[in-house]
Amino acid sequence: MVTIPGFEEAIEPPVLPPSPPDALPETETEQIALPTYSIISRPSVGTTGKHIPLLANLFKVAADAIDATFFQYSVTITSEDKRAVESKGLGRKLIDRLHQTYSSELGGKSFAYDGERTLYTVGPLPDDKFEFKVLLEEIFSFPKCSSESPGPDGIPCEENKRTKRSFQSKAFTVEISFAAKIPLQSIALALKGIESYANSQDALRVFDIVLRQRAANRGCLLVRQSFFHDDSRNFIDVGGGVTGVRGFHSSFRLTEGGLSLNMDVSTTMILKPGPVIDFLLTHQNVREPRHIDWAKAKRILKNLRVRATHCNQEFKIAGFSEKPCIQQLFTMKIKSGEDNNMEQTVDLTVYEYFAKHRDIELTSSAYLPCLDVGKPNRPIFLPLELCIFIPLQRYTKALSPAQKASLVEQSRQKPQERIKILTNAIGNSCYEDDAVLAACGISIDKQFTPVDGRVLETPKLKVGKNEDCFPNNGRWNFKKKTLLEPSHIDYWAVVNFSAQCDTSYITRELIKCGMSKGMNIERPYTLIEEDAQTRKFNPVARVEKMFDLLTSKLTKEPKLILCVLPERKNCDIYGPWKRKCLCEAGVVTQCISPLKITDQYLTNVLLKINSKLGGINSLLAIEHSGHLPLIKDTPTMILGMDVSHGSPGQSDIPSIAAVVGSRCWPLISRYRASVRSQSPKVEMIDALFKPLDDGNDDGIIRELLLDFYSSSNGRRPTQIILFRDGVSESQFNQVLNIELNQIIKAYKHIGGVDVDVPKFTVIVAQKNHHTKLFQANALENVPPGTVVDTKVVHPRNYDFYMCAHAGMIGTSRPVHYHVLLDEIGFSPDGLQNLINSLSYVNQRSTTATSIVAPICYAHHAAAQMAQFLNFDDLSERNIPIPELPRLHKNVKTSMFFC
């Protein structure tokens, strides 16, 4: 057993006694005193780098009525039968009608209504509480159905049956009651530092609600603060029945320069308008309905909304009928007797009903399942050919690689094109005409905000033979260069799942390319081709069969298995193959699916292989010489943390939390990953510290701390730099006082309650924002290394924008870095240069990455290990989320994610 003095923990866990010496008793763990952290203010600004004039897509806002006050009111809407109205669309119509009908009773005030339960006015209404009756006739404009109507199960056609959007009553009760006051002055006071920034957020929220209300009144699709018109000129067909739609993001923000309106081009995905059956054929890429995978179709269509063309009503899809339309029975009541005064119950098929009672001959969907648009115990069946999607309906499932590529290709805009579009948009917005904004004296400048940027010096790299490498415009290559520390591959194998590839040629070229890069690769020991019969098996069976063949050929454990896949993206063999290699066999693997064998392609493959095998492709020159400021003399660990969630339409699949930690201090280019699954859509990582019943810790941080110690000459980190991706501003305090405290608990659990807590620097990186930077005097994107830390940044907090990469396509999006804590004590220049340098250490890349390498690595690790589980099966079977399998001891410290 290897133990660590003052950091007592087993590197390789032995059979432990009942009370292991390396674990604190549970009571002692609970009594650990934890510090309380708060977000720091900006200490100063950076000064290094070449100055460059820039423009930002923020437009200065003036509010003349600084003494104005927003009055907030709670809204409750019910129908005559006391049902609460939940629909935002119906709520907006009712509030609009209320405003028209009772304007004088409401003092002529204009509303900002959020579509749910809150509205705002500038100044008070005449009373604190109101109750109004509101009539809304158009909700019942649907044509009525035949008097011959089905029973409780069947066709949505009886007179007393309404859709989700219709009610049995034309009258609604709207109650309005006073809730709070929000002074507009809170914005000015926050900018001056007199009041907290949080106090101003309520007033900004009202302004944003005004923008949403204006867009809703114009019939736009609202996605948070982005608005999309139903205009085919804005549509981008990406294939598979999915369409991109261009719109605009608009939101008010407080910046160092004052109140601003942030406006940007935005894109979301919608279903291609038209018949449902056409969508299914296109989406599954089949020619005839009989080839449709109905289980897959159900997953895609569930909760989408359709209009039935025979009765012009809207419904939400629940699923499909068990039988085809021509066989699916339901019970129907019909009137009989001479005076139609008797009722008779009959069973008939959906097909018969439409033929006999609706005079509709179903042609294309008679032998297809019906859409079920009812409740679980009360199905309602609609023939597919009578259903069309309602317009502007979001498509929330994940896009395929081909769809993503098509979207990027068609929606990218060069910087000058985006400036022109935004200039036109702000000029045509007419926001000042809004009654609520006008009452606040709001005026919006139509010019982009000029801002001073700085271009940081590009870091120098070290490659093989002690050569210097100087990146140019954020790029470098290995032509006529060798790897800094190349691996030697003496015993390896190749497996081929593709019928297209000549693996002998690939291996020869790979060996030749490796030689030119200083990497000695022997001929593969064995090369195994998958037979045609096995290709018909399911992915897991194909992998198992291949591994059985491989095992029978090998005489010892291979250093590498090169795996040739049949598809480049979304190959269903990838997940099972990686899981087999990394979790069960404990062998490094590299998957390829080459379209064309070029020197550049082979070099990129070798960079990944060398990193996974423990080699080093390049280092920062300052890192290679051991002169990194504030890091070289003090053991410093760098963490990159990310949580990957399913797409918006996959609310029931688990989130994947990944943390990478640096190793081999004082290097900052070598990392190890630890990955866990957790509850869906949960952003805070819950397995950083995970005490077990026996007193041990099975958390992520323990793994990384012990690895740092064992790879850094027995030194424990006394400084930790933490990069956190994907959290919003409202979650910053949770990062500091939940996640950071878990890290401290894990540290003390190993070292003891009396061990000194490391100094922390905590930085959040955000890419999902709408601030763009443009060169004021050039057509190109901003150069790599551009940083902005004045004027358009937070009025008090420590943040800055950085474009470390060269934007070759479209308009560059800078990363928004927020420094929440800096106990280590970096200067602004020192921290910005470190972050810029960390964009040049990604071992799988020969370009500066847009975001620091630790976050890139965490994202790759989460994405790769997420494929170890079949989440479609999990959601269908509705079973608890299983834990991700742990990596085999042979590969757990490798950079498998490269």
Steps between C-alpha positions, in 0.01 A plus 500: 500500500638838394413774750545872486653682798256770610274396213424150614322298235565178315603537138393143421215412739595184692271277702425747775443432869160589647620850595735610221763751608455705183133591564364748749212379718168621362434724800839663459432560129174671586674728751752637249491881518441632151569854386229721348593664172357801321552619142793741478500842333729603216844588646621689189520449125765350277750714310717262295452431133453702184201734516228455237177700444191279514121520484261299720136418424375691804296815451502770766167558677391818679212500752384858567223419749741386771238554774252264334394188689377170363205356686484122490162323509410132532257368238261206535282394205221242531217381277138491617539141612791614724776343291827694511617626161859386447546578129727799440338571164149506648623703799643769272174519300297538818724771644488687167119479501489608865714805417268595213183447704594650837758763408324777695462285814875432481590868478601474134818315602691286254615153605814292472362146536723192522235265356462315829422645842661842515448840342670834553396862461692828525337658803212345696158385382204678668451211747712221647252228403269445202272229369378516139280290274652470154326361189703344221286376212769405250613209713190318376536569130556130421223346286277262693498130422220266400228419748595139452788483745721226643506389858776568751763326289543598139477793266523862624173610355227516759342835574576497872867413448745788480868508430765612745472851359123523528279522806136426574444864593546822307544703817815512713576652837821701528621597847775760538661573837794720604822312579804733512668824394811508282665844476666576168759692702645164613678481163675835543586421863647162401715667234630743762568220746254637758262203471579137428501382142233242588248777584516628143418161347128532577478824301698350211266201504203733444672655198567152359134403554401804293717371213344153525149645508564706188632192318206284616251761377662475156450122492865407563630178646665593832808312622606682816615841368519393135210565262420329169250607233299258286668620181629247248777745400657426842478121463800269450418145391756271667343173390316226686180705522671762716533869423719767656337838547694821542388764746640747749609495862420817696566562868586788730826483694698705747857561392788713618388753235142511633168345400522330157285300261674183378376405153624206296400263224359175639395165352273227629364180349138439403310219336454544130138612458275252325348151532623277781545202269730703273713590800532136610607385153759777472622472859561124476623522140258238369288508186190315616301516827529121544872548570446750783639402842194580711677471837751760383217710357322500836809633678532782246132598482402480866366834632513667159184681386296433190191641334231256382397626157148350513394706803770771526585415863843481660628208707813380678635161390513231770600205282354256247211257493585133550338397172479656155217737419298237312506267804503741796160480673334754726158530662254751359150609598255571220140617512230269369124462493238698311563822694870441567404471866691178565873437531679193377861402574700351215860395443654611175844563359654843454501434125126418499418806706661740255349323198143478635465796734741757359484407133882484487663214313840437661749416228857501631458426873242219509770243581711731722466560874287796607638786703378482860431853624303409812574410859640163621155373602312686226671473162397714205600369159582704191596356158849615406398644163265747673771646726734788428749667732409842627756764389800627699522188714839443659697189421687421822666169419875482428602571142693242300857587393377557144227737622748689717739538207217622275385750763850641548556522125174686434477721809856630534542874450820691450562781751403782263184318392396456863569868573275598209217268610514622861516865394182451297334308783567763768388772259169323434434384855290805604549400865464862612140494373397248765276665757672344803852588379382849401364554853854429625648751257697227323705597194739262321810604308514346153881473489719206606699566818866587425738321736877475541637148460848356543667218304714289734835359392482152348674244721804317358490119491767231535494195273744213439878544476461803731371708209291811551162521326338840439122480437378734226144635526424242767624206290809282468589164344750214523633518146875435527457481878495212747299436813651617828473161675388235249376158612639172368230260378653155481200267537162605366201382299254625241131407483282596206121538526485671160460323169639803315845557650833351394649456846836376370548826313388705801746330736789539255430870463456545876838334569664718235342820639600399853861459391504856365369626835758312705252228603623143462208272405564133427282303260170395665508152648160415355237652276144369531221560248134463598320242288182587310281276716605668826413844358134403534532463880410775746788737598579335835509152343726626220742643755500181709560284192787723387658490845476122513681479166760751616566319827552173318770657282697701758777355713514785750325826584526748210615855556241632254202379299425702188130466420364584154131595518249491213360848569684815595236644734236343722623147435306262727811284549701787652349495851507120552853482355638776724332348804646157423852637458511760776289338773536125449825434312701800619665573166544830315301521178478746214195502272527628144270520201706667229334648193838587351847405623716814512811592694296752701239236588764248607686764703179585688445131574859466626460803728205329667671160523819646647304693765298193599818294538658755733713686247517879464452669163601852602528719807495871561862617488456666839355175635783293351760720668312490833447875526121533524426797729331417833497129404866400467582534872172384653330165425201610297215286370272612217145365487261515205134426587205452267153345513348378173122478479274333245345722235189695613278222368679237711393604849517148644856397414773552759744786501868408479744681731867500403798647683856495370797572724855588402779260590882492486541848656647743401351409159160644408451290183445152652157403638297213635118479494237370738140470376166423671133492404252703702134605500368652175547875450685545833785746446680478835735199513387276785786245505799726573500366856307178555535351851408132529350315795842359589649849531685496168458759228405381152491846346656651190741737675663227710598316180654810349681612817665162548604489136649850528701387803630179342594673173654812659783355707294463817381862511142584586345808337503812714343704220203396287384687189143395419340559160124441501299483180129535436363680807288815486552812707223394740703185585834668576444492876416129481835434330677684782305366796387156388750362248805672649404380848473145369852529362625623838325209677669253264839666563457490879367145489836391361731731692311534830283777643806701605661510158525847346242564230656581160474845352232506229452699184152429357412601145172440317513483120185579301457451127121505493457877487424760234784753523703523180815701431580652160805680368416868451739545207514158333270245338649192670424345835692626800851348514577210737595620847253793499384593850253764623466587868345851491174674408289199391588286805323471837477829690679360805580128476828368361431382145639535147443377146770310314526370145801269523428328167503610138144515370521357150125455442221744580537744790721408797333458835724604791502303822366698796726424798379586853759493779298414809793457738876560484680404819815415302533868408545521123527843345238561225778477240639183657163327508402605147833380362466167685152448354621593152791256540265220615329528160829380341558184706225275359700194396254392230504834320736714294283808536429716801169384647227754570483391866772378738620142448383365842141587413541353149630179656214482752249545219664225288519261797130550581395460136704181454391325817136599447504258207580210734129487589200470269284782634218434254448161661516648848233763432271251327520253790470774761761346730740678740810642336791260549845625589752536221750212497840587646809500283740204520806563718726472193343803328342706777791747511525523121376788288241266343287805413751635246 
